[in-house]
mmCIF file of C-alpha atoms in Angstrom:
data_model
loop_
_atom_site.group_PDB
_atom_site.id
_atom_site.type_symbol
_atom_site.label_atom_id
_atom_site.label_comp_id
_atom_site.label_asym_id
_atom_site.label_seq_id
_atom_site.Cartn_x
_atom_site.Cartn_y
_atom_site.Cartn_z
ATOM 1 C CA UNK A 1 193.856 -148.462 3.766
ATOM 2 C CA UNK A 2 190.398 -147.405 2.224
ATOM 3 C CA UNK A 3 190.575 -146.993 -1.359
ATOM 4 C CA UNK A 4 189.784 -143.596 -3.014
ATOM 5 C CA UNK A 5 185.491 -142.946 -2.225
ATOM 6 C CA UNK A 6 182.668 -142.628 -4.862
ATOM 7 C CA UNK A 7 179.042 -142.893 -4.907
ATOM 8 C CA UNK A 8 177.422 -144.969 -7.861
ATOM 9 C CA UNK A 9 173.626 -144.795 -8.286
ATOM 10 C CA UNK A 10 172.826 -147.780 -10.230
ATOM 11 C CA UNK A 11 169.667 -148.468 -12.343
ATOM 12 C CA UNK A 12 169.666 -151.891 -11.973
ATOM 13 C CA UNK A 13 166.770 -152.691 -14.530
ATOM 14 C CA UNK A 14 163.030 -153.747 -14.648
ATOM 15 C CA UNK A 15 164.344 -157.439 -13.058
ATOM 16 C CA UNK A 16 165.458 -159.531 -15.230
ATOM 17 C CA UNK A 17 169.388 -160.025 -14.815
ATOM 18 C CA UNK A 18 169.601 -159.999 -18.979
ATOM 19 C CA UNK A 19 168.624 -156.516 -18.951
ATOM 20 C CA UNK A 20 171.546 -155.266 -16.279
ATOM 21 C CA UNK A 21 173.862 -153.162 -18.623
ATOM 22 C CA UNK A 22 177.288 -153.703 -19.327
ATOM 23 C CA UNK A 23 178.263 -150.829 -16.816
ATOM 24 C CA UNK A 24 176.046 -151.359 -14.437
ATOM 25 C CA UNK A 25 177.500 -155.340 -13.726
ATOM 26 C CA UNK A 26 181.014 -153.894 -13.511
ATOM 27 C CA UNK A 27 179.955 -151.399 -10.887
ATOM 28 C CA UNK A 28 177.877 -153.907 -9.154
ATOM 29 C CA UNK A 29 181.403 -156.342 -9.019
ATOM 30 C CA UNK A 30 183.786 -153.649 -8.115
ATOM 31 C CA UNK A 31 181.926 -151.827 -5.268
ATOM 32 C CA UNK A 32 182.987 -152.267 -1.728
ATOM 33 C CA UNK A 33 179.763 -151.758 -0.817
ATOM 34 C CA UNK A 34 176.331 -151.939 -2.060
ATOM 35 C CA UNK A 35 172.853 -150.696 -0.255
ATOM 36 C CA UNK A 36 169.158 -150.748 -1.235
ATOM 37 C CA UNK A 37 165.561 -152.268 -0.901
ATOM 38 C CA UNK A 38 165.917 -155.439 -0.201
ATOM 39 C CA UNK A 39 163.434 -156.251 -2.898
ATOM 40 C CA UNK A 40 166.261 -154.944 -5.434
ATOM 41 C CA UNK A 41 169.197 -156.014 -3.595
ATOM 42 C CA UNK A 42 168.075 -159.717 -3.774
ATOM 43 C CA UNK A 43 167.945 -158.985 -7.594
ATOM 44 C CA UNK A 44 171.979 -158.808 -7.922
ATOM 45 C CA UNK A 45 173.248 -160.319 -5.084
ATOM 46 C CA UNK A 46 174.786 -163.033 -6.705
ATOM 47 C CA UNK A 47 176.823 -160.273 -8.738
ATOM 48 C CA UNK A 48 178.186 -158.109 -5.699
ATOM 49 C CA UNK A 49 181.111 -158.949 -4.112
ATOM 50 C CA UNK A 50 181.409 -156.437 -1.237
ATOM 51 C CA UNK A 51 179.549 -155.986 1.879
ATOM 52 C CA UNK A 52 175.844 -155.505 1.328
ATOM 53 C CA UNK A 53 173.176 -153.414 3.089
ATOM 54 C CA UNK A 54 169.475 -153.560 2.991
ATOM 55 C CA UNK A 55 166.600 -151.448 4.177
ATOM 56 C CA UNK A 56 163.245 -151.274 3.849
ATOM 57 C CA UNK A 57 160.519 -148.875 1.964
ATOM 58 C CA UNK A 58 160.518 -145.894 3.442
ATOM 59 C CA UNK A 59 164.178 -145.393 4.727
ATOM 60 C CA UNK A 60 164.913 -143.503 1.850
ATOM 61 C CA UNK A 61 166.880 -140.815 3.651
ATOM 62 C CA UNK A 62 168.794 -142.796 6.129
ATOM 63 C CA UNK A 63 169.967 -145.356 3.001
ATOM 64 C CA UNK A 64 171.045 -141.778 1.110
ATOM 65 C CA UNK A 65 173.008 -140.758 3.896
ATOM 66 C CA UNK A 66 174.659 -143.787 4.654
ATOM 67 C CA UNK A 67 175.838 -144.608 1.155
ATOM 68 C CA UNK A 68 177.061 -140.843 0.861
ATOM 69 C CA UNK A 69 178.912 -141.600 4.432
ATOM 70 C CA UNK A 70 180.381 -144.545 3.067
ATOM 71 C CA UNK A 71 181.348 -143.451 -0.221
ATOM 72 C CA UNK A 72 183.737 -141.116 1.528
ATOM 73 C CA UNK A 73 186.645 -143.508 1.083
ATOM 74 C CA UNK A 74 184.858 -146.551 -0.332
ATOM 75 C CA UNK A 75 183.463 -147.699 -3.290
ATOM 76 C CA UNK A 76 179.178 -147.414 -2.779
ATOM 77 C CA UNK A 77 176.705 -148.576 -4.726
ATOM 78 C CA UNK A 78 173.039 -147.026 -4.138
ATOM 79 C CA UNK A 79 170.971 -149.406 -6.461
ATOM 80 C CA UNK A 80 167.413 -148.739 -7.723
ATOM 81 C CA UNK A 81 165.122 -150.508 -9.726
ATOM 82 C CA UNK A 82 164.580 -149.458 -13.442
ATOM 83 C CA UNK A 83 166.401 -146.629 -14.307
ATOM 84 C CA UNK A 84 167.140 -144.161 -10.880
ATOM 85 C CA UNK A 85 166.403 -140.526 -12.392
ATOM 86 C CA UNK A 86 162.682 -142.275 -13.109
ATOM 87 C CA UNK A 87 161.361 -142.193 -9.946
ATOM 88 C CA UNK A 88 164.020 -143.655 -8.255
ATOM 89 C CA UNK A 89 167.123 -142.424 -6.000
ATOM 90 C CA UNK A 90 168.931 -140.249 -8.318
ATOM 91 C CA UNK A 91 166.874 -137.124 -7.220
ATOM 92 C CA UNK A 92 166.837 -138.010 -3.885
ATOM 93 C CA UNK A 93 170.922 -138.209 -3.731
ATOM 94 C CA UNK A 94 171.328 -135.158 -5.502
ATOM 95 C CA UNK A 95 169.375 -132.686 -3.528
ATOM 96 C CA UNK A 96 170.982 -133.998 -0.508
ATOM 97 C CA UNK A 97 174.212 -133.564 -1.851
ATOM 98 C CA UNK A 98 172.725 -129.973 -3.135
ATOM 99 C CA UNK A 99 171.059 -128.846 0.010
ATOM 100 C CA UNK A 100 173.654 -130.226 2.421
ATOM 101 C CA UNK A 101 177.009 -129.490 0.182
ATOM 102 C CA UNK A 102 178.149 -132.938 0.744
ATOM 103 C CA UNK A 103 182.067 -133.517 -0.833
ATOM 104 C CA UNK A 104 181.541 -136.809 -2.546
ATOM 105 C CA UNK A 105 181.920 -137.757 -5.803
ATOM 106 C CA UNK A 106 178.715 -139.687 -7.249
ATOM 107 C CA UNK A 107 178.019 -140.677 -10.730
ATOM 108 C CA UNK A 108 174.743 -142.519 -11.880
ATOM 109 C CA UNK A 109 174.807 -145.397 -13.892
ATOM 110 C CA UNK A 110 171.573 -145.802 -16.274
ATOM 111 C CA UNK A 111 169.197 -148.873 -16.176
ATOM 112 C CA UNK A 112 166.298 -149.984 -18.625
ATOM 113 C CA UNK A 113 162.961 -148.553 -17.282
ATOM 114 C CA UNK A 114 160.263 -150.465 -17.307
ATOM 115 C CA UNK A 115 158.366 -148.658 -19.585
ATOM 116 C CA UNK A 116 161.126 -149.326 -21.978
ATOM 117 C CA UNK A 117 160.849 -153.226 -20.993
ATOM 118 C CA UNK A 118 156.691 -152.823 -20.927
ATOM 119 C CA UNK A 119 155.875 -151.000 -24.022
ATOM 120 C CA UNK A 120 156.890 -153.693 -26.645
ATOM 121 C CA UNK A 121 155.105 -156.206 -25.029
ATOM 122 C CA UNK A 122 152.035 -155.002 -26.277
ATOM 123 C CA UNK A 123 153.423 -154.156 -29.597
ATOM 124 C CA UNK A 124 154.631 -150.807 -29.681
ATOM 125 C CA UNK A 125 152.492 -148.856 -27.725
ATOM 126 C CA UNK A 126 154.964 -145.790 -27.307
ATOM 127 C CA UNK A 127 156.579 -145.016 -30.413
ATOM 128 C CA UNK A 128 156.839 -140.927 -30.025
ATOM 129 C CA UNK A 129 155.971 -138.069 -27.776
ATOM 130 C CA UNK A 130 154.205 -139.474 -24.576
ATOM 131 C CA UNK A 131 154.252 -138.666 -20.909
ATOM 132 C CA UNK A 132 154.787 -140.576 -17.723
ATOM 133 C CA UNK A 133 153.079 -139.595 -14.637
ATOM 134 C CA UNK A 134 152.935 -141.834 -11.370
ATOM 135 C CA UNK A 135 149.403 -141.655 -9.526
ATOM 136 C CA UNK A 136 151.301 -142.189 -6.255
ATOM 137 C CA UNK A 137 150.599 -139.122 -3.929
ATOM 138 C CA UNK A 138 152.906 -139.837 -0.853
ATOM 139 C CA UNK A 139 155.196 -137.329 -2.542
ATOM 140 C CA UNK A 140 152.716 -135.258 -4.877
ATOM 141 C CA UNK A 141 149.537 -134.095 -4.254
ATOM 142 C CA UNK A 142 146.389 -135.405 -5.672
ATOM 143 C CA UNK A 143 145.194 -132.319 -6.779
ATOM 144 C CA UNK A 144 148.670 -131.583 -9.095
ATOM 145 C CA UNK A 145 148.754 -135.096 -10.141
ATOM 146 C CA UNK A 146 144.836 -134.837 -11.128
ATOM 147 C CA UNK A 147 145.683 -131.510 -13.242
ATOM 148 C CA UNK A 148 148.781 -132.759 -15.033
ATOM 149 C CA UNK A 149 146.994 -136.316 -15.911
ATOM 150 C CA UNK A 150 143.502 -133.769 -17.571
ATOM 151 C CA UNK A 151 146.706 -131.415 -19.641
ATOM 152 C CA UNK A 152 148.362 -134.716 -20.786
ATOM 153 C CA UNK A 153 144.977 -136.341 -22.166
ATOM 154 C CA UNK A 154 143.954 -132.695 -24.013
ATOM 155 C CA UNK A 155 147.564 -132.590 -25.124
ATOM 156 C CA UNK A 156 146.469 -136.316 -26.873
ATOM 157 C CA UNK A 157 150.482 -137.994 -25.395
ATOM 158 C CA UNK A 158 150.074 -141.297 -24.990
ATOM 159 C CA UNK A 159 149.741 -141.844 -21.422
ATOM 160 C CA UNK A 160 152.196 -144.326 -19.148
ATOM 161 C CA UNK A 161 150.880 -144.316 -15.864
ATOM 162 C CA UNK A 162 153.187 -145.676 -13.093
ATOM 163 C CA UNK A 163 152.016 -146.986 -9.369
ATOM 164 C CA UNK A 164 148.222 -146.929 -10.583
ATOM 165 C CA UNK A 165 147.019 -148.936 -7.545
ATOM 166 C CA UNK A 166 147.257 -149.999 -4.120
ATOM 167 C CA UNK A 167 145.490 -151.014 -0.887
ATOM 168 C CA UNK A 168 145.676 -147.451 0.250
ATOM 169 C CA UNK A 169 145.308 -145.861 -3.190
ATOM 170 C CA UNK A 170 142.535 -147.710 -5.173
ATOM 171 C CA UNK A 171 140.567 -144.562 -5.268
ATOM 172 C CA UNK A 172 143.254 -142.363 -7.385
ATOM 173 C CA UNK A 173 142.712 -145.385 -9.824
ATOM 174 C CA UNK A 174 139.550 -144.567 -10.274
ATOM 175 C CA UNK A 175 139.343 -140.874 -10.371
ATOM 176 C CA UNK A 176 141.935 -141.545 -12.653
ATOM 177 C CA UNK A 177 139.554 -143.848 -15.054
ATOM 178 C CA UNK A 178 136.813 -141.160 -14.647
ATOM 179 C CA UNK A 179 139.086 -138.177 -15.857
ATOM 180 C CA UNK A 180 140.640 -140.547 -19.309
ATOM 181 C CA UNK A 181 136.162 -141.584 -20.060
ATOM 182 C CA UNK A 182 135.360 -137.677 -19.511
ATOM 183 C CA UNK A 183 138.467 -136.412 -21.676
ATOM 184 C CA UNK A 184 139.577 -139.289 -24.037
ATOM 185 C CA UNK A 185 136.681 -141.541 -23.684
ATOM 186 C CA UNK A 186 136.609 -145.487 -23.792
ATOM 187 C CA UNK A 187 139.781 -145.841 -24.587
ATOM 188 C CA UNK A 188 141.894 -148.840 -25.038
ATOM 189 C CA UNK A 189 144.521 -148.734 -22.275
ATOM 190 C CA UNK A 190 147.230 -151.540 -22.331
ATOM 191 C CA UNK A 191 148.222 -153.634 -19.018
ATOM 192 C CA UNK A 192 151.628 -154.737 -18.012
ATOM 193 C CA UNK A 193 151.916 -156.410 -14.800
ATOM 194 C CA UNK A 194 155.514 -157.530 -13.542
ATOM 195 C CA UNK A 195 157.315 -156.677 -16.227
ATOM 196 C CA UNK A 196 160.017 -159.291 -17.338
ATOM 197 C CA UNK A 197 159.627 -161.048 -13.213
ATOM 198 C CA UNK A 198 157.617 -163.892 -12.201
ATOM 199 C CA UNK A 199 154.322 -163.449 -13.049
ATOM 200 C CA UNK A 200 154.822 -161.422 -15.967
ATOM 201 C CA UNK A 201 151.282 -160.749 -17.517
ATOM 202 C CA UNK A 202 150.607 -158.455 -20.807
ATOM 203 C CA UNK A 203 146.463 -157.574 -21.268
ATOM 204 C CA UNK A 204 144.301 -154.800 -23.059
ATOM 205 C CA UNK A 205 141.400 -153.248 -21.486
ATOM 206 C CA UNK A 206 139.421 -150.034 -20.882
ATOM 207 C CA UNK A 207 138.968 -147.731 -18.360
ATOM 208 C CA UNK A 208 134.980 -149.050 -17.764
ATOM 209 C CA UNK A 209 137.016 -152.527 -17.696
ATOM 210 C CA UNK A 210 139.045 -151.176 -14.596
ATOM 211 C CA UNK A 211 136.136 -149.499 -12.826
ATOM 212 C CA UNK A 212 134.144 -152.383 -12.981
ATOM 213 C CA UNK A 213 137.013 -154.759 -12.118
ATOM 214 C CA UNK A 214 140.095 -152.328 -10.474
ATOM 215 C CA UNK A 215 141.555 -155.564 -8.572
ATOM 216 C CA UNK A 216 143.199 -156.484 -11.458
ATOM 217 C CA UNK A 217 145.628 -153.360 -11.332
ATOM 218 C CA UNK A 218 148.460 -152.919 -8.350
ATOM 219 C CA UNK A 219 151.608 -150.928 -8.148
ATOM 220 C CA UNK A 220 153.625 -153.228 -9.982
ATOM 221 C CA UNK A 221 151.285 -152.479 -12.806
ATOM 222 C CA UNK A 222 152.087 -149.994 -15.549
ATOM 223 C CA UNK A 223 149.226 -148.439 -17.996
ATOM 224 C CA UNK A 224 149.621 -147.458 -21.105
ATOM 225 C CA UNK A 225 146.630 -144.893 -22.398
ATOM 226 C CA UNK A 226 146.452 -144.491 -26.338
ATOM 227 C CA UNK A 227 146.040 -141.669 -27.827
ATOM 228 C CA UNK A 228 143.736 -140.879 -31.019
ATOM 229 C CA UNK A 229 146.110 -142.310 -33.847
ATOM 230 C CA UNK A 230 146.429 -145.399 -31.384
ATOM 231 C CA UNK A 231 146.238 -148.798 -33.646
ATOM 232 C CA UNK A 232 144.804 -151.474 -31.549
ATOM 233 C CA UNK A 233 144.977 -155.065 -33.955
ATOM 234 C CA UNK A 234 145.291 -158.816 -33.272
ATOM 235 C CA UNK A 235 145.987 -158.108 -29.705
ATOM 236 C CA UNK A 236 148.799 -155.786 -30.140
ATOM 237 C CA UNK A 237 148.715 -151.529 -29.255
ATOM 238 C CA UNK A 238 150.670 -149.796 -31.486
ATOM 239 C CA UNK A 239 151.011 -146.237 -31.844
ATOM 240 C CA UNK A 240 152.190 -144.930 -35.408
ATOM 241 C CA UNK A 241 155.283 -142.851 -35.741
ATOM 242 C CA UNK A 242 153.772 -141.344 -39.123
ATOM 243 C CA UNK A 243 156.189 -142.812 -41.302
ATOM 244 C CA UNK A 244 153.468 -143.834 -43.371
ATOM 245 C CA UNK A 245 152.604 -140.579 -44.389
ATOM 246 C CA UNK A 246 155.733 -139.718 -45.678
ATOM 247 C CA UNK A 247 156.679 -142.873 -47.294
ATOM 248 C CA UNK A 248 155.507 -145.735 -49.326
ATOM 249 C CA UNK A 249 155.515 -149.261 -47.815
#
């Protein structure tokens, strides 16, 4: 007989296995089964022990459904990479639930972003207040992305920008570059690429720097703009919490 249903979404971490939590493994072990990108899937297969299911970018929906089908009476794991409500499937799973009053229980299970995994790379980059925007506009419009990147600069955050660059998308990189030289200016911007997978590489440039040379940037790239009490010194970003001000060293 099935066993009693429910629907994990599972953060499943930037990539490296060290970085799975504690919760997350357990889940990953006990579920009957377990669907997602194959790109993530391959990630913790050698953890699952149930049935698993892959799809491809893009089959977002059917992969929803399907694990909410299956969680019925089993035991479903919907992974995603870094943490799922950060631009990954948690959102997606609840408004379907919402919108289509699905009876299943789901729960979701943190994971490490990568900004989280990025950010001390280069020092400590993001130390307070900041935003995160993605300059991916398959879901968002240009135009809203474009207006909430101009408030965040005036607002002086620090910056982490997610999916900067792709084949298709090169060009929001760029009228990105042009809105942080008009607003912020010249700007040191730190560069993590792969974070904590294969080809892991940690750099600090500018936005000139990236007009002039935008090949350097893809989607598995995240940016990190500074903001004006942004430290940049032997090679490291870091952005000062302002306990300095209020204490002695």
């Amino acid at each position: 007989m099935p066993s009693q249903g429910k629907l994990y979404v599972v953060g499943i971490g930037p990539g490296n296995p060290e970085l799975l939590t504690l919760k997350a493994k357990r889940v990953l072990e006990e579920s009957e089964f377990v669907l997602g990108h194959r790109t993530y899937v391959e990630k913790i297969r050698n953890i699952v022990k149930g049935k698993i299911i892959e799809s491809q970018m893009g089959e977002e929906v059917e992969r929803v459904k399907k694990a909410i089908q299956l969680a019925k009476s089993y035991v479903t794991s919907l992974v995603s990479g870094g943490d799922p409500s950060i631009y990954g499937m948690a959102s997606l799973v609840a408004e379907y639930i919402y919108f289509t009053k699905a009876n299943v229980n789901f729960e979701v299970v943190p994971g490490v972003t990568a900004l989280c995994a990025a950010s001390p790379l280069l020092g400590c980059v993001v130390a307070g207040d900041h935003v995160v925007l993605s300059l991916s506009d398959l879901l968002i419009p240009w135009e809203k992305i474009e207006k909430r990147l101009k408030m965040a600069l005036k607002g002086d955050f620090v910056v982490v920008i997610y999916n900067p660059s792709s084949k298709k998308r090169v060009n929001n990189l760029m009228k990105a570059m042009k809105v942080i030289l008009k607003i912020r200016g010249n700007v040191p911007i730190g560069v993590v690429k792969n974070v904590t997978r294969k080809g892991e590489t940690v750099f600090i440039t500018s936005p000139e720097e990236i007009i002039n040379d935008p090949e350097k940037i893809d989607m598995h790239t995240i940016l990190f703009i500074s903001n004006s009490e942004t430290i940049v010194s032997n090679g490291k970003i870091v952005t000062p919490r302002g306990y300095s001000k209020k204490y002695r060293w």
